[in-house]
PDB file of C-alpha atoms in Angstrom:
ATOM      1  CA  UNK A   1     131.167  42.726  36.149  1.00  0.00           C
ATOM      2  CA  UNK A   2     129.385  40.549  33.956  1.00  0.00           C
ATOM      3  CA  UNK A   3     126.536  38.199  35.218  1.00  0.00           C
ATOM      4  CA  UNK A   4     124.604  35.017  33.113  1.00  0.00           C
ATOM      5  CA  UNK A   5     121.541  33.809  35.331  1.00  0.00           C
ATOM      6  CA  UNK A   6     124.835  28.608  39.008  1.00  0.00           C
ATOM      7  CA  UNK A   7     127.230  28.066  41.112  1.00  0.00           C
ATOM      8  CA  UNK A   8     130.291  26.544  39.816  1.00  0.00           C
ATOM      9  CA  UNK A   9     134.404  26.293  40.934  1.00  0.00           C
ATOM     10  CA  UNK A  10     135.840  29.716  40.247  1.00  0.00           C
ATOM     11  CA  UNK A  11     139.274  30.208  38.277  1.00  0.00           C
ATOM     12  CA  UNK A  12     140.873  33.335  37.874  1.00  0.00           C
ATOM     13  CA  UNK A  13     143.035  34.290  34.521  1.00  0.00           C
ATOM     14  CA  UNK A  14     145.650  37.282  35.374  1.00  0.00           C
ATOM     15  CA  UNK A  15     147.866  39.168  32.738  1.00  0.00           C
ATOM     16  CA  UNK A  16     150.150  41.881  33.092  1.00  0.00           C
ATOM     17  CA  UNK A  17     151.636  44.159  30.756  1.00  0.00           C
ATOM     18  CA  UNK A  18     154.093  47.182  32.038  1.00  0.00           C
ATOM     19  CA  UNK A  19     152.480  49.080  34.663  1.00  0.00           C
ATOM     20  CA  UNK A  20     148.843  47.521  33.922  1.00  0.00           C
ATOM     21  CA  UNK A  21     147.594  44.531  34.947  1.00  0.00           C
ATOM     22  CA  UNK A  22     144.263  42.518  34.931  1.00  0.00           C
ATOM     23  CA  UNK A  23     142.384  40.117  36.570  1.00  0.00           C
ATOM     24  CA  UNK A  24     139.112  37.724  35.527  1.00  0.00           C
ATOM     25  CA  UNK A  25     137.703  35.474  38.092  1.00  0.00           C
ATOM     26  CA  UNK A  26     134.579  33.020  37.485  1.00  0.00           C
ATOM     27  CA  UNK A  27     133.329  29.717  36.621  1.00  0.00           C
ATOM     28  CA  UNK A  28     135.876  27.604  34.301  1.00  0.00           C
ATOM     29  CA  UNK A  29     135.318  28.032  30.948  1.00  0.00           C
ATOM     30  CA  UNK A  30     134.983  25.000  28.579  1.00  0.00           C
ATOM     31  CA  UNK A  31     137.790  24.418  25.828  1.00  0.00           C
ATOM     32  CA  UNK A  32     139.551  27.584  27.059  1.00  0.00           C
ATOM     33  CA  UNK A  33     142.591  28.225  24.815  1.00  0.00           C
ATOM     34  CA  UNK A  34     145.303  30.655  23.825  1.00  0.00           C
ATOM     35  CA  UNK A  35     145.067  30.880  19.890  1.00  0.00           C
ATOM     36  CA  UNK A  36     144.963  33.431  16.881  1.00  0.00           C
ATOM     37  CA  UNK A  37     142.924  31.398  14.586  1.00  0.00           C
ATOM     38  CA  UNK A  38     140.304  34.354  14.930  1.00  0.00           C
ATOM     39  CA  UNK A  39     142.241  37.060  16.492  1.00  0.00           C
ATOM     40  CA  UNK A  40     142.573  40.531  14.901  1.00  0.00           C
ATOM     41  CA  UNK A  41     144.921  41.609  12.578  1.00  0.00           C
ATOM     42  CA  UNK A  42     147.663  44.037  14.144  1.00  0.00           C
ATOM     43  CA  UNK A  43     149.173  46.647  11.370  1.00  0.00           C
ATOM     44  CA  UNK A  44     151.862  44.777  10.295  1.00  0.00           C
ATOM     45  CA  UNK A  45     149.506  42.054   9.414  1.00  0.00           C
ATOM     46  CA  UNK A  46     150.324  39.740  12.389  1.00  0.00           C
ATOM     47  CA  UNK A  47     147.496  37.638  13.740  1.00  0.00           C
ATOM     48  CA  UNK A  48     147.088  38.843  17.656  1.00  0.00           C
ATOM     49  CA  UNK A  49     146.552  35.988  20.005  1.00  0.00           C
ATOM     50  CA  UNK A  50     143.014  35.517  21.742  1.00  0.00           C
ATOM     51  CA  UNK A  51     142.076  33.206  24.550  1.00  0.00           C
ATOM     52  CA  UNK A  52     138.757  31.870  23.602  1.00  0.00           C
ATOM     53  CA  UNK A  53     136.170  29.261  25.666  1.00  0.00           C
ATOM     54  CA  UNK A  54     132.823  28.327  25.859  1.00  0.00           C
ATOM     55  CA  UNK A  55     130.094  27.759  28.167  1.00  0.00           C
ATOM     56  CA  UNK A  56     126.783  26.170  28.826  1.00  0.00           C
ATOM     57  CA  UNK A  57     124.176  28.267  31.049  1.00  0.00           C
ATOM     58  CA  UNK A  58     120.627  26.030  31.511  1.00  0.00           C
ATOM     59  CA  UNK A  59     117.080  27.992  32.323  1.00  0.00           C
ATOM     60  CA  UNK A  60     117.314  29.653  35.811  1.00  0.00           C
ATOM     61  CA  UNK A  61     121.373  29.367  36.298  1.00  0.00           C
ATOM     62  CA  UNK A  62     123.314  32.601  37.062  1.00  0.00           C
ATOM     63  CA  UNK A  63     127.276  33.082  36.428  1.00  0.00           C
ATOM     64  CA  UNK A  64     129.004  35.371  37.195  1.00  0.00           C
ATOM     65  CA  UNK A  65     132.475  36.889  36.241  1.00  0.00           C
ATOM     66  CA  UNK A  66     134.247  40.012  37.066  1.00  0.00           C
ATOM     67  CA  UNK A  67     137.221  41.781  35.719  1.00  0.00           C
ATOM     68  CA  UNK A  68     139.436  44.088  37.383  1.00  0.00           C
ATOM     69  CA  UNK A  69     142.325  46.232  36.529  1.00  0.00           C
ATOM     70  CA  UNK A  70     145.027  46.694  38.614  1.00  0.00           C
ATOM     71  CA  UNK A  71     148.885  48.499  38.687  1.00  0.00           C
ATOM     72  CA  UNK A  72     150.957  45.877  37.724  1.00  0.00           C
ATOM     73  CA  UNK A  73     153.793  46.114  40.017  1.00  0.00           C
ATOM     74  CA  UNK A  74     150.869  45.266  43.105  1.00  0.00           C
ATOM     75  CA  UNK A  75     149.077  42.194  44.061  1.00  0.00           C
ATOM     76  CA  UNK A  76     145.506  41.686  42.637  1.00  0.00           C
ATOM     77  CA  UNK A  77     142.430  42.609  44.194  1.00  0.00           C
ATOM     78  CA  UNK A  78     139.871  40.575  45.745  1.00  0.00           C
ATOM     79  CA  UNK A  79     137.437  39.731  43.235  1.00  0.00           C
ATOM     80  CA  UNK A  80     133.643  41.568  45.202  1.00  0.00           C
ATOM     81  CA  UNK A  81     131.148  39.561  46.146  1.00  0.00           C
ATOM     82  CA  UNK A  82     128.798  39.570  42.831  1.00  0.00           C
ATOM     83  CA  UNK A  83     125.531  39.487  44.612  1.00  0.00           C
ATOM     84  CA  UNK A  84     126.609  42.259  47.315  1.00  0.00           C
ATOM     85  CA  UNK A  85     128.621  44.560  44.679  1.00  0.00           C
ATOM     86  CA  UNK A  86     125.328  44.671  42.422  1.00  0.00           C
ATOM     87  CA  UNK A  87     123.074  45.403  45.762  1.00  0.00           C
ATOM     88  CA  UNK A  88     125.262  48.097  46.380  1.00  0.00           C
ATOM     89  CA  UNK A  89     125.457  49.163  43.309  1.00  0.00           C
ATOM     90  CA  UNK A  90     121.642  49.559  42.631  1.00  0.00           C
ATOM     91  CA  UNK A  91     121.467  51.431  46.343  1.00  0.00           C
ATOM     92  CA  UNK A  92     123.895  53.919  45.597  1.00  0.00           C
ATOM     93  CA  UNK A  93     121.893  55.120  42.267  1.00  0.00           C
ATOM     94  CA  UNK A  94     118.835  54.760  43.702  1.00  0.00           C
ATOM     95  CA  UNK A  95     119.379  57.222  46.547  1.00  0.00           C
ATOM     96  CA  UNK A  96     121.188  59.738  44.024  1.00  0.00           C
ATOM     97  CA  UNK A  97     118.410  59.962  41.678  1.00  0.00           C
ATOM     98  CA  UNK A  98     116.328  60.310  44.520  1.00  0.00           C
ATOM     99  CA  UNK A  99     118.115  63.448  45.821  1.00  0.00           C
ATOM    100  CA  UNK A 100     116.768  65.014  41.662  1.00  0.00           C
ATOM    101  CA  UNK A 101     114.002  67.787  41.361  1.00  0.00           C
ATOM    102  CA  UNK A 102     112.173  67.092  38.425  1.00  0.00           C
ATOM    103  CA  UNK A 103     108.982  68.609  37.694  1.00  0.00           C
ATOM    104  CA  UNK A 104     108.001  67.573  34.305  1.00  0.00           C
ATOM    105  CA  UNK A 105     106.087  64.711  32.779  1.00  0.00           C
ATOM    106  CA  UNK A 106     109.106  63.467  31.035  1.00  0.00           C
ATOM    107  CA  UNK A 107     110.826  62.778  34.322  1.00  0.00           C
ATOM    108  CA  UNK A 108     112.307  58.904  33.377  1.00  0.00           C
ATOM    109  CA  UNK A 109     114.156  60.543  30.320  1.00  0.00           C
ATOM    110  CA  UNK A 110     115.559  63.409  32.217  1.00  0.00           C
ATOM    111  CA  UNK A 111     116.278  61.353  35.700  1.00  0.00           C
ATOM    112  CA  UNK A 112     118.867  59.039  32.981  1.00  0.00           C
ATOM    113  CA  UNK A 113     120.222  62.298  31.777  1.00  0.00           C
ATOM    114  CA  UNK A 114     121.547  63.150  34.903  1.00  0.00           C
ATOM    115  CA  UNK A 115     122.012  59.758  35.806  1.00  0.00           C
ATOM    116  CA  UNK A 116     124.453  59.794  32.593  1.00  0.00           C
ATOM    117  CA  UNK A 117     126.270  63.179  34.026  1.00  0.00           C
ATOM    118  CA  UNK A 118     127.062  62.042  37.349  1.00  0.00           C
ATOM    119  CA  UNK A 119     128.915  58.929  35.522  1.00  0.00           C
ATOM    120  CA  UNK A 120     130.784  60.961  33.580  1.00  0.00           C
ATOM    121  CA  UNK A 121     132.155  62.505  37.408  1.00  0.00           C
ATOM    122  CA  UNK A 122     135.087  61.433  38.655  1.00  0.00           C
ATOM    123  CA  UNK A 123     134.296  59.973  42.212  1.00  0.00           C
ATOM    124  CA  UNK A 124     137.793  60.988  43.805  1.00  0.00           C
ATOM    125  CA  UNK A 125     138.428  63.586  41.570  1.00  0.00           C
ATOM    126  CA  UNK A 126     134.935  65.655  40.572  1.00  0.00           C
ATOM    127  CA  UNK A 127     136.473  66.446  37.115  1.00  0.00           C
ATOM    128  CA  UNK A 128     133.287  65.702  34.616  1.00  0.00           C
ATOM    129  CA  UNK A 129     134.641  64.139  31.191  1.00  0.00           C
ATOM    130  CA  UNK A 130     133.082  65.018  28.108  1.00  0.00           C
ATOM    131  CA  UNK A 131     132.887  61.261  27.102  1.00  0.00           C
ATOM    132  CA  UNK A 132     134.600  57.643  28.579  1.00  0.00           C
ATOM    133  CA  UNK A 133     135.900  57.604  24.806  1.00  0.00           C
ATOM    134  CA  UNK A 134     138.868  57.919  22.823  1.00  0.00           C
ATOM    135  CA  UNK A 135     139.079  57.387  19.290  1.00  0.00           C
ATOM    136  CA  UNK A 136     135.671  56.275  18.477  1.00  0.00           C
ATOM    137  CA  UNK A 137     134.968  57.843  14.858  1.00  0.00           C
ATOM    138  CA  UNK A 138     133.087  60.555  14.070  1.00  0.00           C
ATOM    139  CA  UNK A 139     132.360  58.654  10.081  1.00  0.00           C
ATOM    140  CA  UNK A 140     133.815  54.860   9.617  1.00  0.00           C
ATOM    141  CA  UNK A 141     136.912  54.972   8.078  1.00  0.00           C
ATOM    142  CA  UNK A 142     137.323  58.891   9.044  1.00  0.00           C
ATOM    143  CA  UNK A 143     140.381  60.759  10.159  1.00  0.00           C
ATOM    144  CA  UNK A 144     138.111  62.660  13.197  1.00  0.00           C
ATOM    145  CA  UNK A 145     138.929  60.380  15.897  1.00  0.00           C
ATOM    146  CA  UNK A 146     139.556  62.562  19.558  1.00  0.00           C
ATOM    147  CA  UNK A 147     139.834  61.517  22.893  1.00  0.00           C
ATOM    148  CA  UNK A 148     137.330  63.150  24.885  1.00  0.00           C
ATOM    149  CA  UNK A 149     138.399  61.687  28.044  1.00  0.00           C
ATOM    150  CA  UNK A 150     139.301  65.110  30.046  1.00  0.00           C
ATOM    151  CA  UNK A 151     137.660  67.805  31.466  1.00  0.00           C
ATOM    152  CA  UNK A 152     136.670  71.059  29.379  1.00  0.00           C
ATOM    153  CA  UNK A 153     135.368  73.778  31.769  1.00  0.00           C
ATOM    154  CA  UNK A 154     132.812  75.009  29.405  1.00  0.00           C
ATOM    155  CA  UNK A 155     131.131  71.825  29.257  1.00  0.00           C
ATOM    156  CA  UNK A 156     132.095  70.725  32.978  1.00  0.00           C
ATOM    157  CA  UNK A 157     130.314  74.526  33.775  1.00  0.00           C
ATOM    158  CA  UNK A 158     126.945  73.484  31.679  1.00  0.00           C
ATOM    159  CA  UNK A 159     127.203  70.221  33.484  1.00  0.00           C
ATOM    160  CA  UNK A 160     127.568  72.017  36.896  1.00  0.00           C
ATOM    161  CA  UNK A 161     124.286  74.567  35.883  1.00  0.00           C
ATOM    162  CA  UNK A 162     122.282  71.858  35.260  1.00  0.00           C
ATOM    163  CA  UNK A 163     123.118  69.963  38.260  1.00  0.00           C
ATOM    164  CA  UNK A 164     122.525  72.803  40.532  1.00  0.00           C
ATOM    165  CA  UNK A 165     118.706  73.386  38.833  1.00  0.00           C
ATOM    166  CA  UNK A 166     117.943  70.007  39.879  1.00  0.00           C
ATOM    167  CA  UNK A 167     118.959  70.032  43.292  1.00  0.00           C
ATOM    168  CA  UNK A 168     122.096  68.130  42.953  1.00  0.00           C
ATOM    169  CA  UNK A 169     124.879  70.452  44.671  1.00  0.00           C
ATOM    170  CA  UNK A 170     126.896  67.470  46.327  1.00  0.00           C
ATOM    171  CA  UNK A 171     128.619  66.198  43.001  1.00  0.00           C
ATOM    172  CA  UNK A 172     128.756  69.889  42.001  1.00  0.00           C
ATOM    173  CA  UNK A 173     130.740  70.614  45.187  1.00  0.00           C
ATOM    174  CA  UNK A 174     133.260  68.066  44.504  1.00  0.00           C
ATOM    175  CA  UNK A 175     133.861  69.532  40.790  1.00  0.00           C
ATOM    176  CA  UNK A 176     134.144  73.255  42.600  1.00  0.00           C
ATOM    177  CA  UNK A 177     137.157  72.076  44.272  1.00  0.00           C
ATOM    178  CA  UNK A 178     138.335  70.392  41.136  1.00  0.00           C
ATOM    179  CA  UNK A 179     138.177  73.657  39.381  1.00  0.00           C
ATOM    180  CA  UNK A 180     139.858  75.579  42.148  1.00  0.00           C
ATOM    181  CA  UNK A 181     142.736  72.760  42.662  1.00  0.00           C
ATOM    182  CA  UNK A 182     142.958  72.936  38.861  1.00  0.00           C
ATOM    183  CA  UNK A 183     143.106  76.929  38.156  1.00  0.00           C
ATOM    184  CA  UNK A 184     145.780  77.797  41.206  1.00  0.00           C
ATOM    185  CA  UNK A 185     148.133  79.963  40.503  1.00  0.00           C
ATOM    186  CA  UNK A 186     148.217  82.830  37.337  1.00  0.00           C
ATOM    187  CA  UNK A 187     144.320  83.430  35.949  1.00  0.00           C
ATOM    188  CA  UNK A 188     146.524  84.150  32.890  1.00  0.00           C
ATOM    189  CA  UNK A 189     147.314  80.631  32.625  1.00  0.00           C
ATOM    190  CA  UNK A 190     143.623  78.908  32.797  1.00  0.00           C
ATOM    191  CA  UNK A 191     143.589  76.362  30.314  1.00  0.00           C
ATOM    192  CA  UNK A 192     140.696  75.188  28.037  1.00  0.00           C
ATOM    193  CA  UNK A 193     140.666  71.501  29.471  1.00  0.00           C
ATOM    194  CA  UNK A 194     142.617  69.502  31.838  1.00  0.00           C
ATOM    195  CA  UNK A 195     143.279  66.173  32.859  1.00  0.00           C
ATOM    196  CA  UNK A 196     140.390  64.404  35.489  1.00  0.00           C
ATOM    197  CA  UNK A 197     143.243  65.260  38.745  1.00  0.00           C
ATOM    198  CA  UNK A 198     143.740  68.539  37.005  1.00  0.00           C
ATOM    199  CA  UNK A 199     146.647  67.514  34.932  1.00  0.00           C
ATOM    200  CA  UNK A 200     147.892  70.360  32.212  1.00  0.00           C
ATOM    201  CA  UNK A 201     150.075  67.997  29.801  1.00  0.00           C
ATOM    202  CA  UNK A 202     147.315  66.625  27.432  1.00  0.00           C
ATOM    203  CA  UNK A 203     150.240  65.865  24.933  1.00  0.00           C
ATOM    204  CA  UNK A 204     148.569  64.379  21.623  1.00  0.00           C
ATOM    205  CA  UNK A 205     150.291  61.153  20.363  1.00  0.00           C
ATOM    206  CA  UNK A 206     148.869  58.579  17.398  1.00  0.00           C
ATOM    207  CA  UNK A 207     149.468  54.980  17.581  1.00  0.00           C
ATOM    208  CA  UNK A 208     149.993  53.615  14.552  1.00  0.00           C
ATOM    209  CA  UNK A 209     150.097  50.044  15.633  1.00  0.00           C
ATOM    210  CA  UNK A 210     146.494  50.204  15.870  1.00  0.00           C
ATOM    211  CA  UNK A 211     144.002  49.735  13.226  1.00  0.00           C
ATOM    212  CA  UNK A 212     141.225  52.146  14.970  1.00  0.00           C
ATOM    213  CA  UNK A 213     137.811  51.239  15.327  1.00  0.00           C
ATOM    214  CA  UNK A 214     135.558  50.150  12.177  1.00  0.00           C
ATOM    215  CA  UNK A 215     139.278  50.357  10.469  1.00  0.00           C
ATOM    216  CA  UNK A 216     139.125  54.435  11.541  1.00  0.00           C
ATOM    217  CA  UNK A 217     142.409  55.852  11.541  1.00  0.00           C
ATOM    218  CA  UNK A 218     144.635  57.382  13.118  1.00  0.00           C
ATOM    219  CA  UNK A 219     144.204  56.086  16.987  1.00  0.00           C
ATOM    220  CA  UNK A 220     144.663  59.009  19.171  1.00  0.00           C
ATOM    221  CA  UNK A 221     145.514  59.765  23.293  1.00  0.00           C
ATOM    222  CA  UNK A 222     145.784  63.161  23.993  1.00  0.00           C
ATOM    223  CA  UNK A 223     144.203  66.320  22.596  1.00  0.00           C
ATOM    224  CA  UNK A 224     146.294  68.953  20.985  1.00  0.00           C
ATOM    225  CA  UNK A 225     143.707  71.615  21.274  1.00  0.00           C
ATOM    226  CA  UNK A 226     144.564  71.757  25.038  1.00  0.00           C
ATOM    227  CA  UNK A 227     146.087  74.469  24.291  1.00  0.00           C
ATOM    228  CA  UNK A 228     144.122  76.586  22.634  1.00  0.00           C
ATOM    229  CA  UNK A 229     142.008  79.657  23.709  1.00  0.00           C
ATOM    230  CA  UNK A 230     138.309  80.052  24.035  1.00  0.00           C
ATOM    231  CA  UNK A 231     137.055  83.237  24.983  1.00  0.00           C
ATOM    232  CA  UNK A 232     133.806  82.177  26.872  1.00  0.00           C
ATOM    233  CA  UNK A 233     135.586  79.977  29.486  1.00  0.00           C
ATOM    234  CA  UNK A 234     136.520  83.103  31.730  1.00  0.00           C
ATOM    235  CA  UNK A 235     132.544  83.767  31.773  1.00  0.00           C
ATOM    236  CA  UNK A 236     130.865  80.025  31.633  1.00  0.00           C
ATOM    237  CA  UNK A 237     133.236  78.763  34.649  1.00  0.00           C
ATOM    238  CA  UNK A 238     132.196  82.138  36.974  1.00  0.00           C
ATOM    239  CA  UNK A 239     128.618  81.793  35.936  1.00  0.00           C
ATOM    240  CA  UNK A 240     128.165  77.755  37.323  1.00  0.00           C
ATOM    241  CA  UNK A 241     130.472  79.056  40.640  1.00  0.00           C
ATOM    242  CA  UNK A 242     127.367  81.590  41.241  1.00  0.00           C
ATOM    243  CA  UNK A 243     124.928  78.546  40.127  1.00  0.00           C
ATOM    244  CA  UNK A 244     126.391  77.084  43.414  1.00  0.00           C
ATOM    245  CA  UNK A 245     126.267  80.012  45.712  1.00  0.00           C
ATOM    246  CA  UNK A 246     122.853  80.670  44.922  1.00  0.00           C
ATOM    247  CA  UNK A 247     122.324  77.227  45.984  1.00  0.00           C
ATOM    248  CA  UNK A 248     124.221  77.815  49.061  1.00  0.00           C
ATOM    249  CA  UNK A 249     127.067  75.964  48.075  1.00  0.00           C
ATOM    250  CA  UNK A 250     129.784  78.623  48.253  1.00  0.00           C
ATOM    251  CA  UNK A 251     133.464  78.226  48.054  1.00  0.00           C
ATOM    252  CA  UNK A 252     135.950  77.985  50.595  1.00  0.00           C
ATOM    253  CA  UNK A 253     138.050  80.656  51.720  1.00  0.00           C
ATOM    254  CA  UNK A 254     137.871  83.002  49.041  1.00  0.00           C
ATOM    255  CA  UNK A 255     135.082  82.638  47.410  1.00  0.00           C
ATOM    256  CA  UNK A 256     135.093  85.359  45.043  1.00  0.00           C
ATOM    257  CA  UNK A 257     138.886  85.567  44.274  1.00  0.00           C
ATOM    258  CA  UNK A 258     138.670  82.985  41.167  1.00  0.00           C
ATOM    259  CA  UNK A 259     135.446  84.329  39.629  1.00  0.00           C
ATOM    260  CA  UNK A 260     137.193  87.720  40.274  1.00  0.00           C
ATOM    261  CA  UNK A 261     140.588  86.727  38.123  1.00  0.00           C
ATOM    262  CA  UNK A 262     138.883  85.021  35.653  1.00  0.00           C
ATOM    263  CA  UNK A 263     136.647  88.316  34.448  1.00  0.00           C
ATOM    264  CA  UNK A 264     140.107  90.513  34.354  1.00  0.00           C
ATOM    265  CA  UNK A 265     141.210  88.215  31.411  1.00  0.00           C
ATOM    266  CA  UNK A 266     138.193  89.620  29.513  1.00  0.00           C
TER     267      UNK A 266
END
């Protein structure tokens, strides 16, 4: 959602492409228009076509605009109500940072550290991304461009400690049951990283339509290294589950089984 400090007749622009769609509803833009005088050059060379407006905001006026994604194949959402989605918004972050024990005089710094972990959580989910990014560059015009949008259990574990030593065992609950839903089955077949549901196929792909950020190529999806092996995962993931009993947050069922198959691949 986007806000500019008004009240003016809302329009809504919606696009679809395969199984994505998207939606932007707001005040009419001024001199809107479909053109690739200024668009971005695609590989081949081809000038990509940009819609393009203006606006005029005067001292004290507020506009607002929100975009959504949606599956193609359904209708579009309701666009939220700007003032109550914000509200909300605010609430819910202010009563989670709440919940954090901090004891030390750098407490701002280290409440928008966590405040920066618990973003990275998936709310359905509880997988914990290492980054919302894929293919920024590590150097402009370098070939080290990952996507870091899955879940590695060594960093999800560090995550999950540091969590824990701040009080904050709900979201580390919700990534316990990510990591048992995402282990089942044969210890000998624990994986590195997974998908944010627990997916296993992490397939790595370039797309070399794209130019890359700052001009940095290739463009990736994926992440080959999926499949590699990293000796400390079978200790860092057993050492955040007994983080979370010590807080009293102990699995169900079995609570010991995973911890338990993890330490015979040692």
């Amino acid at each position: 959602m986007r806000r500019c400090e008004g009240n003016r007749a809302a329009q809504a622009l919606r696009a679809r492409a395969g199984t994505n769609g998207i939606l932007i509803t707001g005040p009419p833009w001024t001199g809107a228009d479909e053109t690739g005088a200024d668009g971005a050059d695609d590989t081949a060379g081809r000038r990509a076509p940009r819609l393009t407006g203006s606006f005029d905001l005067t001292a004290g006026e507020r506009l607002d605009w929100d975009l959504s994604w949606f599956p193609a194949y359904q209708e579009p959402p309701e666009p939220p109500d700007a003032d109550r989605a914000l509200a909300e918004t605010v609430e819910f972050w202010t009563q989670w940072v709440s919940q954090c024990e901090v004891r030390t005089e750098h407490r701002p710094l280290v409440w928008r550290s966590l405040l920066v972990l618990r973003a990275l959580t998936h709310l359905d989910t509880g997988g914990i991304v290492a980054a919302p990014t894929a293919s920024l560059p590590e150097s402009f015009g370098g070939a080290r461009n990952w996507d870091y949008r899955y879940v590695w259990l060594r960093d999800a574990a560090f995550t999950i400690e540091v969590a824990v030593a701040h009080g904050l065992t709900s979201g580390a609950k919700l990534w316990r049951d990510w990591l048992l839903r995402a282990v089942a089955g044969d210890a000998d077949d624990v994986r590195i990283m997974y998908g944010l549901a627990g997916e296993r196929e992490l397939t790595e792909s370039e797309l070399d339509h794209l130019r890359g950020y700052g001009g940095s190529r290739p463009v990736r999806i994926g992440n080959g290294p999926a499949h590699q092996f990293q000796a400390d995962v079978v200790g860092e993931a057993p050492i955040a589950l007994h983080a979370l009993r010590a807080a009293g947050v102990g699995a169900p069922d079995d609570p010991w089984g995973l911890p338990q198959s993890l330490r015979l691949l040692r």
